[in-house]
Amino acid sequence: MQTDYIIPVIFEAWKEMQGKHLQDIRERGVPLRIAGDGRCDSPGFSAKYCTYTLIDLTTNAVIAFAVVCVTDAGSSPKMEVKGFQS
């Protein structure tokens, strides 16, 4: 039920909001100021998942995020870099 109905609606709403926010940033005509950080599910070299978030510092709005699994990055220390690149 979630996979077929709920998640696609949430994803579509997120993409629409993200597009509007990025358009607002372009229309402002000022330099983009962003900050990013990753948060792993456990400290050190044993984390399995990392969530990486980019925030517009002018409006404090989330403009992008990614969830990275250790198998996608190769090792726990590389997950934050992979999230940033996503």
mmCIF file of C-alpha atoms in Angstrom:
data_model
loop_
_atom_site.group_PDB
_atom_site.id
_atom_site.type_symbol
_atom_site.label_atom_id
_atom_site.label_comp_id
_atom_site.label_asym_id
_atom_site.label_seq_id
_atom_site.Cartn_x
_atom_site.Cartn_y
_atom_site.Cartn_z
ATOM 1 C CA MET A 1 0.000 0.000 0.000
ATOM 2 C CA GLN A 2 2.732 2.470 0.995
ATOM 3 C CA THR A 3 4.952 1.622 -1.971
ATOM 4 C CA ASP A 4 2.117 1.879 -4.496
ATOM 5 C CA TYR A 5 0.225 4.923 -3.198
ATOM 6 C CA ILE A 6 1.702 6.897 -0.313
ATOM 7 C CA ILE A 7 5.409 7.093 -1.148
ATOM 8 C CA PRO A 8 4.896 8.204 -4.788
ATOM 9 C CA VAL A 9 2.598 11.038 -3.655
ATOM 10 C CA ILE A 10 5.085 12.203 -1.005
ATOM 11 C CA PHE A 11 7.965 12.011 -3.493
ATOM 12 C CA GLU A 12 6.017 14.009 -6.096
ATOM 13 C CA ALA A 13 5.115 16.689 -3.514
ATOM 14 C CA TRP A 14 8.769 16.897 -2.428
ATOM 15 C CA LYS A 15 10.000 17.306 -6.023
ATOM 16 C CA GLU A 16 7.418 20.063 -6.625
ATOM 17 C CA MET A 17 8.417 21.937 -3.440
ATOM 18 C CA GLN A 18 12.107 21.533 -4.246
ATOM 19 C CA GLY A 19 11.571 22.906 -7.760
ATOM 20 C CA LYS A 20 9.700 25.939 -6.429
ATOM 21 C CA HIS A 21 12.377 26.637 -3.852
ATOM 22 C CA LEU A 22 15.202 26.371 -6.393
ATOM 23 C CA GLN A 23 13.278 28.685 -8.734
ATOM 24 C CA ASP A 24 12.926 31.221 -5.879
ATOM 25 C CA ILE A 25 16.689 31.037 -5.313
ATOM 26 C CA ARG A 26 17.342 31.740 -9.018
ATOM 27 C CA GLU A 27 14.912 34.668 -9.035
ATOM 28 C CA ARG A 28 16.537 36.279 -5.990
ATOM 29 C CA GLY A 29 19.675 36.838 -8.026
ATOM 30 C CA VAL A 30 21.969 36.636 -5.007
ATOM 31 C CA PRO A 31 24.826 34.189 -4.467
ATOM 32 C CA LEU A 32 23.731 30.789 -3.228
ATOM 33 C CA ARG A 33 24.683 30.090 0.392
ATOM 34 C CA ILE A 34 24.304 26.434 1.334
ATOM 35 C CA ALA A 35 25.466 24.160 4.109
ATOM 36 C CA GLY A 36 25.500 20.386 4.125
ATOM 37 C CA ASP A 37 25.993 17.681 6.699
ATOM 38 C CA GLY A 38 25.653 13.947 6.995
ATOM 39 C CA ARG A 39 24.256 11.993 9.906
ATOM 40 C CA CYS A 40 24.944 8.295 10.264
ATOM 41 C CA ASP A 41 22.862 5.762 12.152
ATOM 42 C CA SER A 42 25.789 4.893 14.436
ATOM 43 C CA PRO A 43 29.138 6.520 15.200
ATOM 44 C CA GLY A 44 32.468 5.422 13.796
ATOM 45 C CA PHE A 45 33.182 2.841 11.140
ATOM 46 C CA SER A 46 30.143 0.593 11.673
ATOM 47 C CA ALA A 47 27.329 2.773 10.290
ATOM 48 C CA LYS A 48 24.986 1.214 7.774
ATOM 49 C CA TYR A 49 23.050 4.312 6.639
ATOM 50 C CA CYS A 50 23.843 8.002 6.275
ATOM 51 C CA THR A 51 21.387 10.836 5.597
ATOM 52 C CA TYR A 52 22.969 13.853 3.903
ATOM 53 C CA THR A 53 21.088 17.175 3.889
ATOM 54 C CA LEU A 54 21.746 20.466 2.048
ATOM 55 C CA ILE A 55 20.179 23.635 3.486
ATOM 56 C CA ASP A 56 19.767 27.111 1.978
ATOM 57 C CA LEU A 57 21.273 29.373 4.659
ATOM 58 C CA THR A 58 19.245 32.396 3.573
ATOM 59 C CA THR A 59 15.842 30.770 4.121
ATOM 60 C CA ASN A 60 16.839 27.769 6.288
ATOM 61 C CA ALA A 61 14.975 25.502 3.873
ATOM 62 C CA VAL A 62 16.124 21.993 2.974
ATOM 63 C CA ILE A 63 16.929 22.013 -0.737
ATOM 64 C CA ALA A 64 18.243 18.451 -1.112
ATOM 65 C CA PHE A 65 18.784 15.267 0.829
ATOM 66 C CA ALA A 66 20.059 11.769 0.172
ATOM 67 C CA VAL A 67 20.051 8.485 2.065
ATOM 68 C CA VAL A 68 23.151 6.396 1.415
ATOM 69 C CA CYS A 69 23.677 2.756 2.333
ATOM 70 C CA VAL A 70 27.177 1.530 3.164
ATOM 71 C CA THR A 71 26.992 -0.987 0.307
ATOM 72 C CA ASP A 72 26.531 1.913 -2.158
ATOM 73 C CA ALA A 73 29.535 3.842 -0.830
ATOM 74 C CA GLY A 74 31.926 0.979 -0.179
ATOM 75 C CA SER A 75 32.637 1.851 3.463
ATOM 76 C CA SER A 76 31.141 3.864 6.316
ATOM 77 C CA PRO A 77 33.626 6.775 6.100
ATOM 78 C CA LYS A 78 32.787 7.268 2.399
ATOM 79 C CA MET A 79 29.015 7.540 2.906
ATOM 80 C CA GLU A 80 28.965 11.290 3.661
ATOM 81 C CA VAL A 81 30.972 12.029 0.500
ATOM 82 C CA LYS A 82 28.592 9.849 -1.542
ATOM 83 C CA GLY A 83 25.605 11.669 -0.031
ATOM 84 C CA PHE A 84 27.090 15.043 -0.961
ATOM 85 C CA GLN A 85 27.700 13.889 -4.520
ATOM 86 C CA SER A 86 24.126 12.627 -4.835
#
